[in-house]
Tab-separated table of C-alpha atoms and ligand atoms in Angstrom:
chain	number	residue	atom	x	y	z
A	1	MET	CA	-55.081	10.097	0.364
A	2	GLN	CA	-53.700	7.653	-2.445
A	3	THR	CA	-55.452	8.084	-5.912
A	4	CYS	CA	-54.976	5.990	-8.871
A	5	ASP	CA	-56.961	5.437	-12.020
A	6	VAL	CA	-57.621	1.693	-11.390
A	7	VAL	CA	-57.581	-0.741	-8.391
A	8	VAL	CA	-57.738	-4.441	-9.123
A	9	LEU	CA	-58.665	-6.575	-6.462
A	10	GLY	CA	-57.172	-9.975	-6.411
A	11	ALA	CA	-53.632	-10.698	-7.513
A	12	GLY	CA	-54.397	-13.937	-9.389
A	13	ALA	CA	-54.305	-14.812	-13.102
A	14	ALA	CA	-56.968	-12.556	-14.276
A	15	GLY	CA	-56.224	-9.606	-11.868
A	16	LEU	CA	-52.632	-9.643	-12.867
A	17	MET	CA	-53.316	-9.796	-16.759
A	18	CYS	CA	-55.884	-6.672	-16.349
A	19	ALA	CA	-53.210	-4.804	-14.437
A	20	ILE	CA	-50.454	-5.411	-17.223
A	21	GLU	CA	-52.856	-4.512	-20.163
A	22	ALA	CA	-54.157	-1.301	-18.097
A	23	GLY	CA	-50.603	-0.550	-16.950
A	24	ARG	CA	-49.229	-0.678	-20.626
A	25	ARG	CA	-51.851	1.878	-21.724
A	26	GLY	CA	-50.627	4.568	-19.043
A	27	ARG	CA	-53.239	3.850	-16.570
A	28	ARG	CA	-52.114	4.257	-12.685
A	29	VAL	CA	-52.722	0.680	-11.570
A	30	LEU	CA	-52.658	-0.722	-7.930
A	31	VAL	CA	-53.226	-4.432	-7.425
A	32	LEU	CA	-54.370	-5.444	-3.660
A	33	ASP	CA	-54.663	-8.921	-2.475
A	34	HIS	CA	-55.194	-10.289	1.135
A	35	ALA	CA	-52.887	-13.193	0.506
A	36	ASP	CA	-49.191	-12.793	1.631
A	37	ARG	CA	-47.984	-13.607	-2.001
A	38	ILE	CA	-49.281	-13.285	-5.270
A	39	GLY	CA	-50.553	-15.897	-7.682
A	40	LYS	CA	-50.974	-18.847	-5.015
A	41	LYS	CA	-53.529	-20.737	-7.321
A	42	ILE	CA	-50.998	-20.334	-10.257
A	43	LEU	CA	-48.449	-22.056	-8.327
A	44	ILE	CA	-50.372	-25.174	-7.329
A	45	SER	CA	-52.061	-25.469	-10.634
A	46	GLY	CA	-51.425	-28.033	-13.199
A	47	GLY	CA	-49.708	-30.314	-10.572
A	48	GLY	CA	-47.028	-27.489	-9.954
A	49	ARG	CA	-46.524	-27.027	-13.541
A	50	CYS	CA	-49.374	-24.727	-14.673
A	51	ASN	CA	-51.439	-25.783	-17.513
A	52	PHE	CA	-51.676	-22.389	-18.452
A	53	THR	CA	-53.646	-22.595	-21.701
A	54	ASN	CA	-55.313	-25.233	-24.160
A	55	ILE	CA	-54.722	-24.621	-27.857
A	56	ASN	CA	-58.173	-25.608	-28.577
A	57	ALA	CA	-60.032	-23.167	-26.543
A	58	ARG	CA	-63.358	-22.042	-27.797
A	59	ALA	CA	-66.394	-20.663	-26.277
A	60	GLU	CA	-68.125	-24.296	-26.598
A	61	ASN	CA	-65.461	-25.518	-23.860
A	62	PHE	CA	-67.135	-23.239	-21.229
A	63	LEU	CA	-70.104	-23.467	-19.057
A	64	SER	CA	-72.460	-20.498	-18.538
A	65	ALA	CA	-75.996	-19.378	-18.421
A	66	ASN	CA	-75.126	-17.587	-21.663
A	67	PRO	CA	-72.859	-19.735	-23.694
A	68	HIS	CA	-72.299	-16.709	-26.228
A	69	PHE	CA	-70.918	-14.384	-23.461
A	70	ALA	CA	-67.202	-15.602	-23.468
A	71	LYS	CA	-67.016	-15.336	-27.248
A	72	SER	CA	-65.870	-11.823	-27.657
A	73	ALA	CA	-63.131	-11.828	-24.928
A	74	LEU	CA	-61.691	-15.268	-26.073
A	75	ALA	CA	-61.587	-14.121	-29.648
A	76	ARG	CA	-59.596	-10.979	-28.825
A	77	TYR	CA	-57.102	-12.857	-26.399
A	78	THR	CA	-56.226	-16.148	-27.734
A	79	PRO	CA	-54.129	-19.249	-26.580
A	80	ALA	CA	-51.376	-17.872	-29.104
A	81	ASP	CA	-51.430	-14.568	-27.387
A	82	ILE	CA	-50.495	-16.036	-23.868
A	83	LEU	CA	-48.173	-18.488	-25.566
A	84	ALA	CA	-46.362	-15.460	-27.150
A	85	LEU	CA	-45.767	-14.040	-23.817
A	86	ILE	CA	-44.586	-17.185	-22.190
A	87	GLU	CA	-42.169	-17.544	-25.198
A	88	LYS	CA	-41.082	-13.774	-24.870
A	89	HIS	CA	-39.974	-14.673	-21.400
A	90	GLY	CA	-38.054	-17.957	-22.530
A	91	ILE	CA	-40.400	-20.280	-20.497
A	92	PRO	CA	-39.895	-23.737	-21.821
A	93	TRP	CA	-43.378	-25.481	-22.182
A	94	HIS	CA	-44.674	-28.666	-23.714
A	95	GLU	CA	-48.014	-29.909	-24.954
A	96	LYS	CA	-48.960	-32.885	-22.657
A	97	THR	CA	-52.307	-34.180	-24.196
A	98	LEU	CA	-55.569	-32.851	-25.824
A	99	GLY	CA	-53.980	-29.268	-26.550
A	100	GLN	CA	-52.911	-28.878	-22.931
A	101	LEU	CA	-49.912	-26.536	-22.556
A	102	PHE	CA	-47.779	-26.801	-19.359
A	103	CYS	CA	-44.549	-25.229	-18.141
A	104	ASP	CA	-41.649	-27.710	-18.429
A	105	ARG	CA	-40.005	-26.561	-15.176
A	106	SER	CA	-42.485	-24.990	-12.569
A	107	ALA	CA	-45.536	-22.728	-12.367
A	108	GLN	CA	-43.486	-20.305	-10.591
A	109	ASP	CA	-42.120	-19.400	-14.082
A	110	VAL	CA	-45.655	-17.935	-14.943
A	111	ILE	CA	-45.797	-16.068	-11.714
A	112	THR	CA	-42.326	-14.417	-12.352
A	113	MET	CA	-43.517	-13.574	-15.918
A	114	LEU	CA	-46.455	-11.796	-14.639
A	115	GLU	CA	-44.376	-9.919	-11.991
A	116	ARG	CA	-41.867	-8.443	-14.792
A	117	GLU	CA	-44.749	-7.654	-16.952
A	118	CYS	CA	-46.295	-5.689	-14.102
A	119	ALA	CA	-43.083	-4.029	-13.229
A	120	ALA	CA	-42.586	-2.944	-16.908
A	121	ALA	CA	-46.084	-1.424	-16.993
A	122	ASN	CA	-45.587	0.386	-13.599
A	123	VAL	CA	-48.247	-1.566	-11.799
A	124	GLU	CA	-47.902	-1.461	-8.059
A	125	ILE	CA	-48.646	-4.805	-6.487
A	126	ARG	CA	-49.711	-4.898	-2.691
A	127	PRO	CA	-49.894	-8.498	-1.238
A	128	GLY	CA	-51.181	-8.846	2.447
A	129	THR	CA	-53.760	-5.964	2.006
A	130	ARG	CA	-57.111	-6.564	3.947
A	131	ILE	CA	-59.807	-4.670	2.170
A	132	LEU	CA	-62.583	-3.337	4.398
A	133	SER	CA	-65.134	-1.807	2.085
A	134	VAL	CA	-65.517	-0.533	-1.539
A	135	SER	CA	-68.083	2.489	-1.852
A	136	ARG	CA	-69.252	4.808	-4.738
A	137	ASP	CA	-69.763	8.621	-5.187
A	138	THR	CA	-68.118	10.149	-8.046
A	139	GLY	CA	-65.511	7.476	-8.089
A	140	PHE	CA	-64.776	4.730	-5.875
A	141	LEU	CA	-63.575	4.749	-2.048
A	142	ILE	CA	-61.573	1.580	-1.132
A	143	GLU	CA	-61.082	1.243	2.649
A	144	THR	CA	-58.218	-1.052	3.520
A	145	LEU	CA	-56.578	-1.645	6.775
A	146	ALA	CA	-53.605	0.232	5.530
A	147	GLY	CA	-55.613	3.516	4.640
A	148	PRO	CA	-58.170	4.615	2.044
A	149	ILE	CA	-57.879	4.787	-1.656
A	150	ARG	CA	-59.560	6.965	-4.186
A	151	THR	CA	-59.801	5.246	-7.813
A	152	SER	CA	-62.051	6.059	-10.839
A	153	ALA	CA	-62.422	2.045	-11.709
A	154	VAL	CA	-62.506	-0.845	-9.767
A	155	VAL	CA	-61.762	-4.551	-11.019
A	156	VAL	CA	-62.925	-7.451	-9.038
A	157	ALA	CA	-60.599	-10.227	-9.551
A	158	THR	CA	-61.118	-12.156	-6.393
A	159	GLY	CA	-61.748	-15.718	-7.825
A	160	GLY	CA	-64.181	-18.277	-6.894
A	161	LEU	CA	-64.765	-20.275	-3.766
A	162	SER	CA	-62.739	-23.216	-4.432
A	163	ILE	CA	-59.994	-24.265	-1.979
A	164	PRO	CA	-60.585	-21.811	1.040
A	165	LYS	CA	-57.485	-22.681	2.573
A	166	MET	CA	-55.623	-21.062	-0.027
A	167	GLY	CA	-57.410	-17.825	0.585
A	168	ALA	CA	-60.589	-18.027	-1.529
A	169	THR	CA	-63.414	-16.006	-0.253
A	170	SER	CA	-66.856	-14.853	-1.262
A	171	PHE	CA	-65.800	-11.289	-1.356
A	172	GLY	CA	-66.459	-10.867	-5.246
A	173	TYR	CA	-69.926	-12.099	-5.043
A	174	ASP	CA	-70.601	-9.891	-1.709
A	175	LEU	CA	-69.345	-6.917	-3.397
A	176	ALA	CA	-71.546	-7.735	-6.576
A	177	ARG	CA	-74.692	-8.047	-4.470
A	178	GLN	CA	-73.857	-4.705	-2.562
A	179	PHE	CA	-74.258	-3.111	-6.047
A	180	GLY	CA	-77.300	-4.726	-6.949
A	181	LEU	CA	-75.709	-7.334	-9.538
A	182	ARG	CA	-77.341	-10.607	-10.113
A	183	ILE	CA	-75.704	-13.868	-9.182
A	184	VAL	CA	-76.014	-17.262	-10.768
A	185	GLU	CA	-75.990	-19.757	-7.891
A	186	CYS	CA	-72.503	-20.999	-7.363
A	187	ARG	CA	-71.600	-24.764	-6.935
A	188	PRO	CA	-68.352	-26.589	-6.927
A	189	ALA	CA	-66.962	-27.893	-10.238
A	190	LEU	CA	-64.403	-30.100	-11.663
A	191	VAL	CA	-64.821	-31.870	-8.387
A	192	PRO	CA	-64.581	-35.710	-7.443
A	193	PHE	CA	-67.925	-37.531	-6.667
A	194	VAL	CA	-68.623	-39.245	-3.372
A	195	PHE	CA	-70.654	-42.370	-3.179
A	196	ASN	CA	-73.582	-43.337	-0.796
A	197	PRO	CA	-72.612	-46.099	1.695
A	198	GLU	CA	-74.110	-48.900	-0.367
A	199	ASP	CA	-72.210	-48.078	-3.562
A	200	CYS	CA	-69.072	-47.440	-1.420
A	201	SER	CA	-69.284	-50.944	0.050
A	202	ARG	CA	-69.209	-52.220	-3.628
A	203	TRP	CA	-66.586	-50.226	-5.339
A	204	CYS	CA	-64.597	-48.082	-2.935
A	205	ASP	CA	-62.159	-50.901	-2.178
A	206	LEU	CA	-60.839	-50.562	-5.727
A	207	THR	CA	-59.286	-47.295	-4.622
A	208	GLY	CA	-56.440	-46.313	-6.788
A	209	LEU	CA	-57.657	-48.337	-9.982
A	210	SER	CA	-57.653	-46.253	-13.103
A	211	THR	CA	-59.458	-47.032	-16.412
A	212	GLU	CA	-60.502	-45.061	-19.508
A	213	VAL	CA	-64.181	-44.321	-19.744
A	214	ILE	CA	-66.483	-42.106	-21.772
A	215	ALA	CA	-68.610	-40.045	-19.258
A	216	SER	CA	-71.636	-38.091	-19.834
A	217	ALA	CA	-74.231	-36.580	-17.497
A	218	GLN	CA	-77.862	-37.447	-17.650
A	219	THR	CA	-78.974	-33.724	-17.476
A	220	ILE	CA	-76.800	-31.353	-19.362
A	221	ALA	CA	-76.835	-27.706	-18.443
A	222	ALA	CA	-80.031	-26.223	-20.074
A	223	THR	CA	-77.885	-23.686	-22.157
A	224	ILE	CA	-75.649	-26.385	-23.614
A	225	THR	CA	-78.707	-28.389	-24.596
A	226	ALA	CA	-80.092	-25.433	-26.090
A	227	ARG	CA	-77.085	-25.363	-28.513
A	228	GLY	CA	-77.527	-29.107	-29.322
A	229	LEU	CA	-74.212	-29.870	-27.464
A	230	HIS	CA	-74.040	-32.897	-25.116
A	231	PRO	CA	-70.450	-33.087	-24.065
A	232	SER	CA	-69.151	-36.372	-22.985
A	233	PHE	CA	-65.489	-37.006	-22.019
A	234	ARG	CA	-63.294	-39.840	-23.068
A	235	GLU	CA	-60.608	-39.773	-20.405
A	236	LYS	CA	-59.324	-41.688	-17.448
A	237	MET	CA	-61.444	-42.280	-14.330
A	238	LEU	CA	-60.397	-43.254	-10.872
A	239	PHE	CA	-61.873	-44.958	-7.951
A	240	THR	CA	-61.163	-43.370	-4.746
A	241	HIS	CA	-61.688	-44.592	-1.308
A	242	ARG	CA	-64.971	-42.105	-1.237
A	243	GLY	CA	-66.133	-42.449	-4.896
A	244	LEU	CA	-64.886	-41.644	-8.121
A	245	SER	CA	-62.189	-39.046	-9.409
A	246	GLY	CA	-59.927	-38.706	-12.223
A	247	PRO	CA	-59.935	-36.167	-15.481
A	248	ALA	CA	-63.373	-37.857	-16.943
A	249	ILE	CA	-65.173	-37.630	-13.829
A	250	LEU	CA	-63.978	-34.032	-12.896
A	251	GLN	CA	-64.994	-32.999	-16.633
A	252	ILE	CA	-68.527	-34.254	-16.040
A	253	SER	CA	-69.036	-33.241	-12.503
A	254	SER	CA	-69.436	-29.618	-13.867
A	255	TYR	CA	-72.530	-30.870	-15.828
A	256	TRP	CA	-74.128	-32.908	-13.041
A	257	LYS	CA	-77.185	-32.068	-10.921
A	258	PRO	CA	-77.604	-33.424	-7.414
A	259	GLY	CA	-79.759	-36.494	-7.209
A	260	GLU	CA	-79.192	-37.657	-10.846
A	261	PRO	CA	-76.990	-40.329	-12.475
A	262	ILE	CA	-73.921	-39.980	-14.354
A	263	THR	CA	-73.474	-42.638	-17.383
A	264	LEU	CA	-70.334	-44.342	-17.950
A	265	ASP	CA	-68.924	-46.347	-20.783
A	266	LEU	CA	-66.690	-48.620	-18.795
A	267	ALA	CA	-65.450	-50.538	-22.016
A	268	PRO	CA	-64.966	-47.749	-24.684
A	269	ASN	CA	-62.409	-49.600	-26.500
A	270	SER	CA	-64.903	-52.438	-27.468
A	271	ASP	CA	-67.768	-50.783	-29.221
A	272	ALA	CA	-69.943	-53.616	-30.309
A	273	SER	CA	-71.452	-56.420	-28.288
A	274	PRO	CA	-69.776	-59.226	-29.864
A	275	GLU	CA	-66.461	-57.941	-28.765
A	276	VAL	CA	-67.120	-58.463	-25.034
A	277	PHE	CA	-69.861	-60.795	-24.481
A	278	ALA	CA	-70.084	-63.119	-27.777
A	279	PRO	CA	-67.581	-65.583	-25.920
A	280	LEU	CA	-70.179	-65.915	-23.262
A	281	LEU	CA	-73.044	-66.471	-25.789
A	282	THR	CA	-71.380	-69.175	-27.734
A	283	THR	CA	-69.458	-70.957	-25.354
A	284	ASN	CA	-72.479	-71.363	-22.798
A	285	ALA	CA	-70.157	-69.556	-20.626
A	286	ARG	CA	-72.871	-68.531	-18.190
A	287	ARG	CA	-72.002	-71.696	-16.292
A	288	ASP	CA	-68.204	-71.035	-16.856
A	289	PRO	CA	-67.226	-68.172	-14.762
A	290	ALA	CA	-63.687	-68.479	-15.920
A	291	THR	CA	-64.622	-67.763	-19.716
A	292	ALA	CA	-66.531	-64.997	-18.525
A	293	LEU	CA	-63.720	-63.493	-16.809
A	294	GLN	CA	-61.213	-64.101	-19.731
A	295	ALA	CA	-63.935	-62.187	-22.008
A	296	LEU	CA	-64.555	-59.157	-19.740
A	297	ARG	CA	-60.553	-58.990	-19.014
A	298	ALA	CA	-60.168	-58.081	-22.580
A	299	ALA	CA	-62.418	-54.909	-22.059
A	300	LEU	CA	-61.687	-53.954	-18.496
A	301	PRO	CA	-58.740	-53.916	-16.055
A	302	ALA	CA	-58.602	-57.204	-14.123
A	303	ARG	CA	-59.667	-56.030	-10.846
A	304	LEU	CA	-62.728	-54.318	-12.286
A	305	ALA	CA	-63.805	-57.427	-14.483
A	306	GLU	CA	-63.847	-59.447	-11.142
A	307	ARG	CA	-65.840	-57.007	-9.305
A	308	TRP	CA	-68.193	-56.584	-12.253
A	309	LEU	CA	-68.843	-60.330	-12.462
A	310	THR	CA	-69.031	-60.494	-8.567
A	311	LEU	CA	-71.887	-58.206	-8.790
A	312	ASN	CA	-73.463	-59.606	-11.961
A	313	PRO	CA	-72.817	-63.490	-11.430
A	314	PRO	CA	-73.017	-65.405	-14.793
A	315	ALA	CA	-75.203	-68.151	-13.402
A	316	ARG	CA	-77.921	-65.723	-13.161
A	317	TRP	CA	-77.458	-64.758	-16.963
A	318	THR	CA	-79.883	-65.389	-19.643
A	319	ASN	CA	-79.051	-64.547	-23.446
A	320	THR	CA	-81.398	-61.499	-22.897
A	321	ALA	CA	-79.531	-60.552	-19.521
A	322	LEU	CA	-76.333	-60.937	-21.028
A	323	ALA	CA	-77.041	-58.632	-23.670
A	324	ASP	CA	-78.424	-56.198	-21.042
A	325	SER	CA	-75.137	-56.655	-19.019
A	326	GLU	CA	-73.391	-55.645	-22.107
A	327	ARG	CA	-75.301	-52.524	-22.314
A	328	ASP	CA	-74.947	-51.812	-18.594
A	329	LEU	CA	-71.116	-52.024	-19.288
A	330	HIS	CA	-71.420	-49.519	-21.962
A	331	GLU	CA	-73.882	-47.401	-20.007
A	332	TRP	CA	-73.286	-47.760	-16.371
A	333	GLN	CA	-75.507	-45.581	-14.505
A	334	ILE	CA	-74.733	-44.367	-10.894
A	335	THR	CA	-75.931	-41.891	-8.867
A	336	PRO	CA	-73.367	-40.090	-6.746
A	337	ALA	CA	-74.409	-39.221	-3.375
A	338	GLY	CA	-72.569	-35.750	-3.732
A	339	THR	CA	-69.350	-34.086	-4.419
A	340	GLU	CA	-66.098	-33.471	-2.379
A	341	GLY	CA	-67.068	-29.802	-2.266
A	342	TYR	CA	-65.246	-26.792	-2.258
A	343	ALA	CA	-62.349	-28.135	-0.178
A	344	LYS	CA	-61.474	-30.330	-3.215
A	345	ALA	CA	-63.231	-28.612	-6.473
A	346	GLU	CA	-60.854	-27.008	-8.913
A	347	VAL	CA	-63.200	-24.260	-9.678
A	348	THR	CA	-66.569	-22.624	-8.871
A	349	ALA	CA	-69.299	-22.727	-11.478
A	350	GLY	CA	-72.030	-19.879	-11.391
A	351	GLY	CA	-70.754	-16.445	-10.317
A	352	ILE	CA	-71.853	-12.887	-11.470
A	353	ASP	CA	-74.411	-13.339	-14.010
A	354	THR	CA	-73.140	-12.256	-17.244
A	355	ASN	CA	-76.293	-10.388	-18.381
A	356	GLU	CA	-74.935	-7.713	-15.887
A	357	LEU	CA	-71.760	-7.431	-17.760
A	358	ASP	CA	-70.561	-5.905	-21.112
A	359	SER	CA	-69.114	-8.946	-22.949
A	360	SER	CA	-66.106	-6.859	-24.662
A	361	THR	CA	-65.374	-5.174	-21.626
A	362	MET	CA	-66.456	-7.008	-18.497
A	363	GLN	CA	-67.787	-3.597	-17.205
A	364	SER	CA	-70.990	-3.623	-15.025
A	365	LYS	CA	-74.087	-2.370	-17.041
A	366	ARG	CA	-75.339	-0.910	-14.063
A	367	VAL	CA	-72.397	0.561	-12.171
A	368	PRO	CA	-69.959	2.284	-14.645
A	369	GLY	CA	-66.296	1.902	-13.749
A	370	LEU	CA	-66.926	-1.442	-11.793
A	371	TYR	CA	-65.586	-4.539	-13.655
A	372	PHE	CA	-65.685	-8.408	-13.030
A	373	ILE	CA	-63.248	-10.685	-14.428
A	374	GLY	CA	-61.865	-14.492	-14.250
A	375	GLU	CA	-63.418	-17.032	-12.151
A	376	VAL	CA	-65.968	-14.968	-10.165
A	377	VAL	CA	-67.952	-14.458	-13.478
A	378	ASP	CA	-70.389	-17.152	-14.546
A	379	VAL	CA	-68.044	-18.646	-17.132
A	380	THR	CA	-66.450	-21.977	-16.284
A	381	GLY	CA	-64.036	-23.928	-18.311
A	382	TRP	CA	-63.400	-27.542	-18.743
A	383	LEU	CA	-60.480	-29.101	-17.274
A	384	GLY	CA	-57.297	-28.576	-19.415
A	385	GLY	CA	-56.032	-25.088	-19.269
A	386	TYR	CA	-59.496	-23.507	-20.090
A	387	ASN	CA	-59.814	-21.775	-17.033
A	388	PHE	CA	-56.474	-19.874	-17.246
A	389	GLN	CA	-57.356	-18.898	-20.673
A	390	TRP	CA	-60.759	-17.289	-19.497
A	391	ALA	CA	-58.802	-15.561	-16.702
A	392	TRP	CA	-56.136	-14.321	-19.292
A	393	ALA	CA	-58.873	-13.218	-21.869
A	394	SER	CA	-61.470	-11.568	-19.255
A	395	GLY	CA	-58.385	-9.919	-17.850
A	396	ALA	CA	-57.147	-8.517	-21.156
A	397	ALA	CA	-60.797	-7.404	-22.148
A	398	ALA	CA	-60.962	-5.228	-18.926
A	399	GLY	CA	-57.569	-4.020	-19.012
A	400	ARG	CA	-57.891	-2.756	-22.440
A	401	ALA	CA	-61.151	-0.964	-21.897
A	402	ILE	CA	-60.495	0.730	-18.605
B	501	FDA	P1	-57.602	-16.753	-8.466
B	501	FDA	O1	-58.365	-17.515	-7.465
B	501	FDA	O2	-56.500	-17.189	-9.237
B	501	FDA	O3	-57.067	-15.385	-7.796
B	501	FDA	C1	-58.033	-14.682	-7.004
B	501	FDA	C2	-57.276	-13.750	-5.999
B	501	FDA	O4	-58.050	-13.018	-5.250
B	501	FDA	C3	-56.300	-14.601	-4.920
B	501	FDA	O5	-54.823	-14.171	-5.154
B	501	FDA	C4	-56.890	-14.259	-3.635
B	501	FDA	O6	-55.867	-14.150	-2.604
B	501	FDA	C5	-57.456	-13.004	-3.946
B	501	FDA	N1	-58.729	-12.817	-2.955
B	501	FDA	C6	-59.666	-13.350	-2.574
B	501	FDA	N2	-60.423	-12.876	-1.654
B	501	FDA	C7	-59.910	-11.746	-1.482
B	501	FDA	C8	-60.335	-10.775	-0.241
B	501	FDA	N3	-61.282	-10.720	0.282
B	501	FDA	N4	-59.595	-9.698	-0.509
B	501	FDA	C9	-58.404	-9.694	-1.310
B	501	FDA	N5	-58.008	-10.371	-2.033
B	501	FDA	C10	-58.799	-11.693	-2.158
B	501	FDA	N6	-56.842	-23.899	-14.292
B	501	FDA	C11	-56.347	-24.193	-15.702
B	501	FDA	O7	-56.681	-23.763	-16.484
B	501	FDA	N7	-55.049	-24.955	-15.572
B	501	FDA	C12	-54.560	-25.492	-14.535
B	501	FDA	O8	-53.675	-26.398	-14.396
B	501	FDA	C13	-55.309	-25.547	-13.109
B	501	FDA	N8	-54.904	-26.071	-12.052
B	501	FDA	C14	-55.783	-26.053	-10.842
B	501	FDA	C15	-55.337	-26.962	-9.918
B	501	FDA	C16	-55.992	-26.440	-8.536
B	501	FDA	C17	-55.694	-27.429	-7.316
B	501	FDA	C18	-57.131	-25.599	-8.558
B	501	FDA	C19	-57.689	-25.208	-7.264
B	501	FDA	C20	-57.354	-24.703	-9.625
B	501	FDA	C21	-56.891	-25.025	-10.930
B	501	FDA	N9	-57.201	-24.298	-11.869
B	501	FDA	C22	-56.411	-24.690	-13.294
B	501	FDA	C23	-58.258	-23.265	-12.098
B	501	FDA	C24	-57.421	-21.822	-11.766
B	501	FDA	O9	-56.779	-21.978	-10.945
B	501	FDA	C25	-58.674	-20.822	-11.694
B	501	FDA	O10	-59.685	-20.801	-12.574
B	501	FDA	C26	-57.847	-19.393	-11.734
B	501	FDA	O11	-56.767	-19.494	-10.944
B	501	FDA	C27	-58.807	-18.290	-11.713
B	501	FDA	O12	-58.209	-17.120	-12.052
B	501	FDA	P2	-58.624	-15.748	-10.938
B	501	FDA	O13	-57.508	-14.748	-11.193
B	501	FDA	O14	-60.126	-15.545	-11.315
B	501	FDA	O15	-58.945	-16.266	-9.631
C-alpha cells in the first residue's frame, strides 16, 4: 500500500500552494484530483488572465461568520509573497484597476508556475483520480479507484459548489460532516441577479447597457454590521436579459439575502439634487419632457434616462415628487427575484465553520491531522483577486504547519 505524509485532495490554487509549502519542508506530498487536469478554475479565471491577487487585500475584504478568522493566514502570506513567486518565474503582469493584478499573457502561466514549484518540492500530482472514501484510525486511509493510500495528514482543498460543469462537487462539505464538523450554510456569491417577470418587462430590454453605480445591500451580513462596516461598491452595473450583472452587482450579491432589496445610486457622479433636477424645477419642465430628458441624460446613459422618464413621466411630477424622484435615482431600490445560482456564481459563500479550525494552521480542532483550506472554508472574498489570495494564504498556512 502506498504511504505518504500528506495527501492533498484537490489540485486547485489552495491545494497546490499547500503541497508546495509542505513539500519544501521535506514532507512526502501527494495531490489527488478527480479532474483530468489541474487548476481548471485558475485557467478560466479573470477572463483567462487570472486576477491572481489584490494588493489591497485585508481581512475586511472577506465575508465570514467570524471576520477575524482570516487575519492570521492573510498576514503570513501576503499579496507581496505571491507577487514575488510570479516574478521569480518571470511571468509578466499588470495592475488593471483597484489593486487587481492580472497576468499579461494567460492564466496558464500561473498553472505552469505551480507545476514547476511542485516538481521542485518533490510533490506528486495525480489528476484523474476518483476518491472513494476517507477514514481514520491511527492516521488516515484514503480509498481511490486506483488503490488505497495511507497518510498521517489529509488536506481538503476541493473548493466550493460554483460551476459544477468545471468539476465542482460537495466532497469537502460531505467529508466535514462525516467527521462531525459544522458547516455554515452555503449560498452562491459573486453572482448575477434575476428579476421577476414584471421588473424584467421594465428593464431587461436594456440588456448590454452598462453604467457606473454605487451598490449596497439592505441587509449587511450580521458579522460585518457588528464591526460597523457597511460595504458599498462603486463599479459598473450591467443590464442583462434576465436581470442585473457587472462588478458592482456581483460584489453586492455576496451580501444579499433573498426577499430583500438592493439599493443602487444610478447617478453617482451627480451628488446633489440641484445637479440633476434643478433644471426641471426652474424651467417648469414637468410639462416639457425634452428638458427633463436633457437633464437626466447629463447623469445617466441615454437609454436609461429615457426608460427612467417613461416609468416616471414628468406630467405627474409635483415639486415634492421631483425631489422624491431625484432621491429614487440615487437610492433606487429593487428586489431581485433570485440569483443565477451556482451555474454562474464565481464563488460559494459559507462552508466549513471557522470555529472548527485553528486559524493559524487550518487544522480541525476535533480531528487532528485533518485540514481544510481555500474556498471550502467559510471565508469568501470580494471580486478582484481576493479569493485567490485566500487560497494562497490558507494553503500556505496549512503547508507550513503540517
Ligand atoms: P478550486 O475550485 O480552484 O479547486 C478545487 C479542486 O478540487 C479542483 O481542481 C476540483 O477538480 C477538485 N475536486 C473537487 N471535487 C473533487 C472530488 N470529489 N474529488 C477530487 N477532486 C475534487 N478568484 C480570484 O481571486 N480572481 C479571479 O480572477 C477569479 N476568477 C474567477 C472566474 C470564474 C469563472 C470562477 C468560477 C471563479 C473565479 N475566481 C477568481 C474564484 C477562484 O477561482 C476560487 O475562489 C479559487 O479557485 C478557489 O480555490 P480552491 O483551490 O479552494 O478551489
